[in-house]
Amino acid sequence: MYNEAINTNNKIISTNLIANIFSRMNEVMKLYTTRAKKEEQTYNSLPFEEQLNMKRRYNTFVSDFSFSVDFYDSTIIKIDSFEKFIGIFNSRLSEIKSIVSNFSISYFDEENKYHSNSIGFMIYENSFDINVAIDTTNEEVVELFDYIKESISKAPAKYDFVMKNKNKICFSYTFASGCFVAIILSTILVCIPPVFSVFISGGYWMLFPICCLILGYSLGFVLFSGSINDLYKSIDMEKIYDGYDPNTFESRYKSDKNSYINSSEVIIGKNVHNLSTRKKIKHLYRDKKKYIKYELIAIVVITLILFSLQYLMG
């Protein structure tokens, strides 16, 4: 007898994963229900004397696969079948606040041994709790249990590359975006005749790369940090109190990493766009990261041109 909870901490539970698990559970439920119905039909077709002698594999068969879906508009829908649930699940995904599901099969076998199997789900945006109590002699249910465990273990980590490298990603995005603008502005400024004359005659060409880098960082922070921070809002860690700063007379807060990795991220409700957000952040990082190299090369080339002009005109 398995009686345990499956650990889902630090996992991203996608809508496909939820649908696939429930679909597999529905297949197992149908399999047992079909067997029990066929046995019941056979039993009912027999004369009374033969009914008494018939050994039944699924005597007093009872099953349940039901759902309770709580929506953000404060409505709760009770659903008694997978087919009805999956239709509502797919069409109202962004409205779902929580899902509670119960799967149970019980019966007495031919030796009058009681078999009981239950799998319960409590699904919220930041938790995916699974409680399992199954009979190990029921092969199909054990296989279902193994399938659920394997599916969860293969789910992507919540504390992934995007979260582990947040500072690096934000810096790369803002610096690359700001540096592009800084190079254009600095080059235009240097090309203005009075400024150009001072740069060349005064030997200030060496200030060009410094100006580009400082201006690039500043412009990136001011103009572009907001857009990348907005993307992180829906997937970021919550802040917790970290003491009082006597120098600034303000409370300090830090990211609550421990709570973050000890919870799940279920792609329902407010989290419905989180997977696409993570992909977008990755794409922006890889895209902007490539440009940094070319921007630095451009700064070096322009600096060498200014140095050469000073040398030729000196």
mmCIF file of C-alpha atoms in Angstrom:
data_model
loop_
_atom_site.group_PDB
_atom_site.id
_atom_site.type_symbol
_atom_site.label_atom_id
_atom_site.label_comp_id
_atom_site.label_asym_id
_atom_site.label_seq_id
_atom_site.Cartn_x
_atom_site.Cartn_y
_atom_site.Cartn_z
ATOM 1 C CA MET A 1 0.000 0.000 0.000
ATOM 2 C CA TYR A 2 1.410 3.356 -1.072
ATOM 3 C CA ASN A 3 0.393 6.190 1.210
ATOM 4 C CA GLU A 4 2.403 9.304 0.480
ATOM 5 C CA ALA A 5 2.521 12.813 -0.950
ATOM 6 C CA ILE A 6 4.446 13.537 -4.147
ATOM 7 C CA ASN A 7 6.947 16.378 -3.798
ATOM 8 C CA THR A 8 6.300 19.128 -6.338
ATOM 9 C CA ASN A 9 8.444 21.882 -4.814
ATOM 10 C CA ASN A 10 10.439 24.044 -7.238
ATOM 11 C CA LYS A 11 8.497 22.727 -10.226
ATOM 12 C CA ILE A 12 6.647 24.515 -13.014
ATOM 13 C CA ILE A 13 3.401 22.633 -13.579
ATOM 14 C CA SER A 14 2.197 23.381 -17.101
ATOM 15 C CA THR A 15 -1.375 23.144 -18.350
ATOM 16 C CA ASN A 16 -0.351 20.265 -20.625
ATOM 17 C CA LEU A 17 1.072 18.364 -17.662
ATOM 18 C CA ILE A 18 -2.147 18.803 -15.678
ATOM 19 C CA ALA A 19 -4.294 17.768 -18.652
ATOM 20 C CA ASN A 20 -2.101 14.734 -19.405
ATOM 21 C CA ILE A 21 -2.173 13.498 -15.809
ATOM 22 C CA PHE A 22 -5.946 13.850 -15.532
ATOM 23 C CA SER A 23 -6.400 12.231 -18.950
ATOM 24 C CA ARG A 24 -4.333 9.229 -17.838
ATOM 25 C CA MET A 25 -6.351 8.989 -14.641
ATOM 26 C CA ASN A 26 -9.542 9.048 -16.698
ATOM 27 C CA GLU A 27 -8.272 6.155 -18.821
ATOM 28 C CA VAL A 28 -7.606 4.079 -15.703
ATOM 29 C CA MET A 29 -10.998 4.990 -14.277
ATOM 30 C CA LYS A 30 -12.732 3.931 -17.513
ATOM 31 C CA LEU A 31 -10.774 0.663 -17.566
ATOM 32 C CA TYR A 32 -11.889 -0.347 -14.060
ATOM 33 C CA THR A 33 -15.437 0.922 -14.589
ATOM 34 C CA THR A 34 -15.774 -1.089 -17.820
ATOM 35 C CA ARG A 35 -14.500 -4.241 -16.121
ATOM 36 C CA ALA A 36 -16.893 -3.780 -13.209
ATOM 37 C CA LYS A 37 -19.883 -3.122 -15.508
ATOM 38 C CA LYS A 38 -19.163 -6.199 -17.627
ATOM 39 C CA GLU A 39 -18.892 -8.292 -14.508
ATOM 40 C CA GLU A 40 -22.152 -6.825 -13.196
ATOM 41 C CA GLN A 41 -23.899 -7.589 -16.499
ATOM 42 C CA THR A 42 -22.634 -11.167 -16.433
ATOM 43 C CA TYR A 43 -23.746 -11.532 -12.825
ATOM 44 C CA ASN A 44 -27.237 -10.190 -13.535
ATOM 45 C CA SER A 45 -27.665 -12.520 -16.520
ATOM 46 C CA LEU A 46 -27.102 -15.651 -14.412
ATOM 47 C CA PRO A 47 -29.749 -17.661 -12.585
ATOM 48 C CA PHE A 48 -29.917 -17.041 -8.867
ATOM 49 C CA GLU A 49 -28.121 -20.322 -8.007
ATOM 50 C CA GLU A 50 -25.209 -19.494 -10.292
ATOM 51 C CA GLN A 51 -25.019 -15.962 -8.930
ATOM 52 C CA LEU A 52 -24.360 -17.423 -5.508
ATOM 53 C CA ASN A 53 -21.416 -19.436 -6.840
ATOM 54 C CA MET A 54 -19.929 -16.702 -9.041
ATOM 55 C CA LYS A 55 -16.609 -15.313 -7.843
ATOM 56 C CA ARG A 56 -16.678 -11.604 -8.452
ATOM 57 C CA ARG A 57 -13.470 -9.614 -9.012
ATOM 58 C CA TYR A 58 -15.141 -6.228 -8.607
ATOM 59 C CA ASN A 59 -17.878 -6.733 -6.061
ATOM 60 C CA THR A 60 -19.497 -3.601 -4.586
ATOM 61 C CA PHE A 61 -17.501 -1.463 -7.006
ATOM 62 C CA VAL A 62 -17.506 2.265 -6.183
ATOM 63 C CA SER A 63 -15.648 4.919 -8.151
ATOM 64 C CA ASP A 64 -15.341 8.683 -8.237
ATOM 65 C CA PHE A 65 -13.431 11.120 -10.413
ATOM 66 C CA SER A 66 -14.689 14.580 -9.578
ATOM 67 C CA PHE A 67 -13.457 18.158 -9.625
ATOM 68 C CA SER A 68 -14.175 21.373 -7.782
ATOM 69 C CA VAL A 69 -12.963 24.469 -9.648
ATOM 70 C CA ASP A 70 -12.783 27.829 -7.876
ATOM 71 C CA PHE A 71 -12.717 30.924 -10.096
ATOM 72 C CA TYR A 72 -11.575 34.465 -9.387
ATOM 73 C CA ASP A 73 -15.144 35.736 -9.758
ATOM 74 C CA SER A 74 -15.943 33.757 -6.564
ATOM 75 C CA THR A 75 -17.902 31.058 -8.395
ATOM 76 C CA ILE A 76 -17.224 27.390 -7.678
ATOM 77 C CA ILE A 77 -18.174 24.685 -10.162
ATOM 78 C CA LYS A 78 -18.531 21.023 -9.163
ATOM 79 C CA ILE A 79 -17.773 18.652 -12.039
ATOM 80 C CA ASP A 80 -18.364 14.895 -12.045
ATOM 81 C CA SER A 81 -16.439 13.859 -15.169
ATOM 82 C CA PHE A 82 -13.110 14.479 -16.873
ATOM 83 C CA GLU A 83 -14.738 15.353 -20.210
ATOM 84 C CA LYS A 84 -16.731 18.202 -18.666
ATOM 85 C CA PHE A 85 -13.731 19.378 -16.657
ATOM 86 C CA ILE A 86 -11.265 19.555 -19.548
ATOM 87 C CA GLY A 87 -13.640 21.738 -21.577
ATOM 88 C CA ILE A 88 -13.955 24.267 -18.753
ATOM 89 C CA PHE A 89 -10.243 23.990 -17.936
ATOM 90 C CA ASN A 90 -9.150 24.874 -21.474
ATOM 91 C CA SER A 91 -11.667 27.671 -22.011
ATOM 92 C CA ARG A 92 -11.354 29.459 -18.646
ATOM 93 C CA LEU A 93 -7.730 28.815 -17.738
ATOM 94 C CA SER A 94 -6.878 32.415 -16.830
ATOM 95 C CA GLU A 95 -9.906 32.648 -14.514
ATOM 96 C CA ILE A 96 -9.072 29.589 -12.401
ATOM 97 C CA LYS A 97 -7.997 30.223 -8.815
ATOM 98 C CA SER A 98 -7.787 26.625 -7.608
ATOM 99 C CA ILE A 99 -8.692 23.050 -8.500
ATOM 100 C CA VAL A 100 -9.501 20.231 -6.093
ATOM 101 C CA SER A 101 -9.795 16.767 -7.603
ATOM 102 C CA ASN A 102 -10.631 13.388 -6.128
ATOM 103 C CA PHE A 103 -9.941 10.059 -7.812
ATOM 104 C CA SER A 104 -11.026 6.898 -6.014
ATOM 105 C CA ILE A 105 -11.717 3.251 -6.810
ATOM 106 C CA SER A 106 -12.796 0.655 -4.260
ATOM 107 C CA TYR A 107 -14.206 -2.874 -4.389
ATOM 108 C CA PHE A 108 -14.086 -6.359 -2.860
ATOM 109 C CA ASP A 109 -12.349 -9.083 -4.853
ATOM 110 C CA GLU A 110 -13.195 -12.773 -5.226
ATOM 111 C CA GLU A 111 -11.527 -13.523 -1.888
ATOM 112 C CA ASN A 112 -13.553 -10.773 -0.233
ATOM 113 C CA LYS A 113 -10.425 -8.667 0.141
ATOM 114 C CA TYR A 114 -11.085 -4.935 0.141
ATOM 115 C CA HIS A 115 -9.165 -2.818 -2.392
ATOM 116 C CA SER A 116 -9.050 0.939 -1.983
ATOM 117 C CA ASN A 117 -7.237 3.443 -4.204
ATOM 118 C CA SER A 118 -7.363 7.208 -3.964
ATOM 119 C CA ILE A 119 -5.394 10.086 -5.472
ATOM 120 C CA GLY A 120 -6.221 13.608 -4.371
ATOM 121 C CA PHE A 121 -5.092 16.893 -5.912
ATOM 122 C CA MET A 122 -5.170 20.368 -4.399
ATOM 123 C CA ILE A 123 -3.963 22.794 -7.054
ATOM 124 C CA TYR A 124 -3.298 26.489 -6.518
ATOM 125 C CA GLU A 125 -1.144 28.994 -8.408
ATOM 126 C CA ASN A 126 1.802 28.416 -6.075
ATOM 127 C CA SER A 127 1.220 24.843 -4.941
ATOM 128 C CA PHE A 128 0.444 21.454 -6.473
ATOM 129 C CA ASP A 129 -0.280 18.986 -3.687
ATOM 130 C CA ILE A 130 -0.848 15.312 -4.467
ATOM 131 C CA ASN A 131 -1.852 12.769 -1.828
ATOM 132 C CA VAL A 132 -1.782 9.114 -2.809
ATOM 133 C CA ALA A 133 -3.129 6.011 -1.076
ATOM 134 C CA ILE A 134 -3.193 3.040 -3.441
ATOM 135 C CA ASP A 135 -3.234 -0.737 -3.293
ATOM 136 C CA THR A 136 -0.010 -2.151 -4.745
ATOM 137 C CA THR A 137 -1.858 -5.215 -6.036
ATOM 138 C CA ASN A 138 -3.736 -3.035 -8.537
ATOM 139 C CA GLU A 139 -1.235 -2.956 -11.389
ATOM 140 C CA GLU A 140 -2.882 -0.243 -13.485
ATOM 141 C CA VAL A 141 -3.175 2.126 -10.515
ATOM 142 C CA VAL A 142 0.470 1.544 -9.573
ATOM 143 C CA GLU A 143 1.464 2.340 -13.157
ATOM 144 C CA LEU A 144 -0.644 5.501 -12.935
ATOM 145 C CA PHE A 145 1.142 6.474 -9.725
ATOM 146 C CA ASP A 146 4.531 5.929 -11.389
ATOM 147 C CA TYR A 147 3.410 7.984 -14.395
ATOM 148 C CA ILE A 148 2.413 10.904 -12.167
ATOM 149 C CA LYS A 149 5.711 10.773 -10.258
ATOM 150 C CA GLU A 150 7.763 10.606 -13.450
ATOM 151 C CA SER A 151 5.802 13.439 -15.062
ATOM 152 C CA ILE A 152 6.367 15.672 -12.039
ATOM 153 C CA SER A 153 10.076 14.813 -11.860
ATOM 154 C CA LYS A 154 10.510 15.800 -15.520
ATOM 155 C CA ALA A 155 8.730 19.133 -15.065
ATOM 156 C CA PRO A 156 11.045 22.163 -15.436
ATOM 157 C CA ALA A 157 12.479 23.823 -12.338
ATOM 158 C CA LYS A 158 10.859 26.984 -11.052
ATOM 159 C CA TYR A 159 14.217 28.385 -9.934
ATOM 160 C CA ASP A 160 15.646 28.105 -13.436
ATOM 161 C CA PHE A 161 18.185 29.936 -15.601
ATOM 162 C CA VAL A 162 15.926 32.987 -15.852
ATOM 163 C CA MET A 163 15.720 33.341 -12.059
ATOM 164 C CA LYS A 164 19.256 32.252 -11.168
ATOM 165 C CA ASN A 165 20.733 34.793 -13.578
ATOM 166 C CA LYS A 166 18.295 37.662 -13.101
ATOM 167 C CA ASN A 167 20.975 40.285 -12.382
ATOM 168 C CA LYS A 168 23.100 39.221 -15.346
ATOM 169 C CA ILE A 169 20.100 39.125 -17.677
ATOM 170 C CA CYS A 170 18.844 42.552 -16.576
ATOM 171 C CA PHE A 171 22.320 44.083 -16.918
ATOM 172 C CA SER A 172 22.910 42.570 -20.358
ATOM 173 C CA TYR A 173 19.535 43.755 -21.623
ATOM 174 C CA THR A 174 19.755 47.302 -20.258
ATOM 175 C CA PHE A 175 23.436 47.813 -21.104
ATOM 176 C CA ALA A 176 23.117 46.500 -24.665
ATOM 177 C CA SER A 177 20.034 48.645 -25.295
ATOM 178 C CA GLY A 178 21.533 51.732 -23.677
ATOM 179 C CA CYS A 179 24.963 51.309 -25.237
ATOM 180 C CA PHE A 180 23.500 51.326 -28.744
ATOM 181 C CA VAL A 181 21.876 54.699 -28.080
ATOM 182 C CA ALA A 182 25.006 55.968 -26.311
ATOM 183 C CA ILE A 183 27.268 55.160 -29.275
ATOM 184 C CA ILE A 184 24.964 57.008 -31.683
ATOM 185 C CA LEU A 185 24.629 60.061 -29.421
ATOM 186 C CA SER A 186 28.349 60.176 -28.591
ATOM 187 C CA THR A 187 29.320 59.849 -32.252
ATOM 188 C CA ILE A 188 26.916 62.627 -33.274
ATOM 189 C CA LEU A 189 28.278 64.817 -30.477
ATOM 190 C CA VAL A 190 31.889 64.240 -31.498
ATOM 191 C CA CYS A 191 31.044 65.077 -35.122
ATOM 192 C CA ILE A 192 29.854 68.574 -34.160
ATOM 193 C CA PRO A 193 32.709 70.830 -35.417
ATOM 194 C CA PRO A 194 33.480 72.688 -32.145
ATOM 195 C CA VAL A 195 33.420 69.462 -30.123
ATOM 196 C CA PHE A 196 35.423 67.610 -32.770
ATOM 197 C CA SER A 197 38.072 70.341 -32.706
ATOM 198 C CA VAL A 198 38.400 70.151 -28.916
ATOM 199 C CA PHE A 199 38.508 66.329 -28.958
ATOM 200 C CA ILE A 200 41.278 66.218 -31.534
ATOM 201 C CA SER A 201 43.411 69.156 -30.448
ATOM 202 C CA GLY A 202 43.055 68.481 -26.740
ATOM 203 C CA GLY A 203 43.737 64.768 -26.937
ATOM 204 C CA TYR A 204 40.331 63.941 -25.460
ATOM 205 C CA TRP A 205 39.765 61.043 -27.854
ATOM 206 C CA MET A 206 40.419 58.680 -24.964
ATOM 207 C CA LEU A 207 37.267 59.961 -23.262
ATOM 208 C CA PHE A 208 35.057 58.594 -26.039
ATOM 209 C CA PRO A 209 34.948 54.949 -24.840
ATOM 210 C CA ILE A 210 34.518 56.061 -21.242
ATOM 211 C CA CYS A 211 31.615 58.326 -22.207
ATOM 212 C CA CYS A 212 29.998 55.554 -24.263
ATOM 213 C CA LEU A 213 30.186 53.022 -21.442
ATOM 214 C CA ILE A 214 28.984 55.372 -18.697
ATOM 215 C CA LEU A 215 26.257 56.870 -20.868
ATOM 216 C CA GLY A 216 25.260 53.406 -22.098
ATOM 217 C CA TYR A 217 24.835 52.102 -18.555
ATOM 218 C CA SER A 218 22.930 55.224 -17.461
ATOM 219 C CA LEU A 219 20.614 55.308 -20.472
ATOM 220 C CA GLY A 220 20.009 51.582 -20.211
ATOM 221 C CA PHE A 221 18.998 51.879 -16.563
ATOM 222 C CA VAL A 222 16.760 54.911 -17.118
ATOM 223 C CA LEU A 223 15.144 53.962 -20.432
ATOM 224 C CA PHE A 224 15.113 50.167 -20.593
ATOM 225 C CA SER A 225 15.256 48.681 -17.076
ATOM 226 C CA GLY A 226 11.507 49.164 -16.617
ATOM 227 C CA SER A 227 10.575 46.887 -19.511
ATOM 228 C CA ILE A 228 12.684 43.941 -18.333
ATOM 229 C CA ASN A 229 11.593 44.432 -14.709
ATOM 230 C CA ASP A 230 7.947 44.380 -15.829
ATOM 231 C CA LEU A 231 8.518 40.964 -17.407
ATOM 232 C CA TYR A 232 9.958 39.653 -14.131
ATOM 233 C CA LYS A 233 7.028 40.870 -12.019
ATOM 234 C CA SER A 234 4.833 37.811 -12.556
ATOM 235 C CA ILE A 235 7.603 35.258 -11.932
ATOM 236 C CA ASP A 236 9.807 37.017 -9.374
ATOM 237 C CA MET A 237 10.314 36.129 -5.712
ATOM 238 C CA GLU A 238 8.358 37.887 -3.012
ATOM 239 C CA LYS A 239 10.196 40.334 -0.765
ATOM 240 C CA ILE A 240 10.523 39.786 2.987
ATOM 241 C CA TYR A 241 11.625 42.118 5.770
ATOM 242 C CA ASP A 242 15.390 42.132 6.295
ATOM 243 C CA GLY A 243 15.874 44.615 9.099
ATOM 244 C CA TYR A 244 16.128 48.366 9.535
ATOM 245 C CA ASP A 245 18.841 50.509 7.968
ATOM 246 C CA PRO A 246 19.913 53.208 10.487
ATOM 247 C CA ASN A 247 21.764 55.125 7.775
ATOM 248 C CA THR A 248 18.775 55.628 5.467
ATOM 249 C CA PHE A 249 16.134 55.290 8.222
ATOM 250 C CA GLU A 250 14.290 52.802 6.024
ATOM 251 C CA SER A 251 13.307 49.147 6.273
ATOM 252 C CA ARG A 252 15.319 46.692 4.186
ATOM 253 C CA TYR A 253 13.750 43.903 2.143
ATOM 254 C CA LYS A 254 15.247 40.897 0.384
ATOM 255 C CA SER A 255 14.039 38.221 -2.022
ATOM 256 C CA ASP A 256 12.521 35.213 -0.234
ATOM 257 C CA LYS A 257 14.427 32.497 -2.069
ATOM 258 C CA ASN A 258 13.600 29.778 0.459
ATOM 259 C CA SER A 259 9.835 30.145 0.035
ATOM 260 C CA TYR A 260 10.274 30.433 -3.713
ATOM 261 C CA ILE A 261 12.045 27.102 -4.176
ATOM 262 C CA ASN A 262 9.739 25.387 -1.682
ATOM 263 C CA SER A 263 6.645 26.139 -3.726
ATOM 264 C CA SER A 264 5.361 25.348 -7.207
ATOM 265 C CA GLU A 265 4.389 27.525 -10.139
ATOM 266 C CA VAL A 266 1.172 26.238 -11.661
ATOM 267 C CA ILE A 267 0.222 27.719 -15.036
ATOM 268 C CA ILE A 268 -3.329 28.732 -14.159
ATOM 269 C CA GLY A 269 -4.977 32.025 -13.229
ATOM 270 C CA LYS A 270 -2.480 34.865 -12.834
ATOM 271 C CA ASN A 271 0.361 32.554 -13.907
ATOM 272 C CA VAL A 272 -1.181 31.659 -17.258
ATOM 273 C CA HIS A 273 1.425 33.621 -19.273
ATOM 274 C CA ASN A 274 4.452 32.751 -17.121
ATOM 275 C CA LEU A 275 5.958 30.150 -19.459
ATOM 276 C CA SER A 276 5.821 32.512 -22.429
ATOM 277 C CA THR A 277 7.259 35.268 -20.217
ATOM 278 C CA ARG A 278 10.244 33.103 -19.284
ATOM 279 C CA LYS A 279 10.817 32.259 -22.950
ATOM 280 C CA LYS A 280 10.633 35.936 -23.873
ATOM 281 C CA ILE A 281 13.180 36.886 -21.196
ATOM 282 C CA LYS A 282 15.554 34.169 -22.436
ATOM 283 C CA HIS A 283 15.150 35.348 -26.019
ATOM 284 C CA LEU A 284 15.793 38.993 -25.092
ATOM 285 C CA TYR A 285 18.882 38.041 -23.093
ATOM 286 C CA ARG A 286 20.404 35.925 -25.855
ATOM 287 C CA ASP A 287 19.529 38.522 -28.474
ATOM 288 C CA LYS A 288 20.958 41.505 -26.566
ATOM 289 C CA LYS A 289 23.980 39.558 -25.338
ATOM 290 C CA LYS A 290 25.111 39.090 -28.956
ATOM 291 C CA TYR A 291 25.026 42.837 -29.585
ATOM 292 C CA ILE A 292 27.286 43.738 -26.651
ATOM 293 C CA LYS A 293 30.291 42.271 -28.450
ATOM 294 C CA TYR A 294 29.602 44.279 -31.605
ATOM 295 C CA GLU A 295 28.942 47.448 -29.609
ATOM 296 C CA LEU A 296 32.276 47.146 -27.829
ATOM 297 C CA ILE A 297 34.005 46.571 -31.172
ATOM 298 C CA ALA A 298 32.277 49.683 -32.551
ATOM 299 C CA ILE A 299 33.487 51.743 -29.585
ATOM 300 C CA VAL A 300 37.057 50.509 -30.092
ATOM 301 C CA VAL A 301 36.946 51.225 -33.845
ATOM 302 C CA ILE A 302 35.591 54.768 -33.393
ATOM 303 C CA THR A 303 38.155 55.410 -30.653
ATOM 304 C CA LEU A 304 40.976 54.270 -32.959
ATOM 305 C CA ILE A 305 39.631 56.521 -35.729
ATOM 306 C CA LEU A 306 39.688 59.502 -33.361
ATOM 307 C CA PHE A 307 43.211 58.616 -32.264
ATOM 308 C CA SER A 308 44.319 58.317 -35.887
ATOM 309 C CA LEU A 309 42.778 61.685 -36.748
ATOM 310 C CA GLN A 310 44.562 63.320 -33.823
ATOM 311 C CA TYR A 311 47.841 61.763 -34.936
ATOM 312 C CA LEU A 312 47.372 62.865 -38.574
ATOM 313 C CA MET A 313 46.226 66.365 -37.673
ATOM 314 C CA GLY A 314 48.788 66.773 -34.932
#
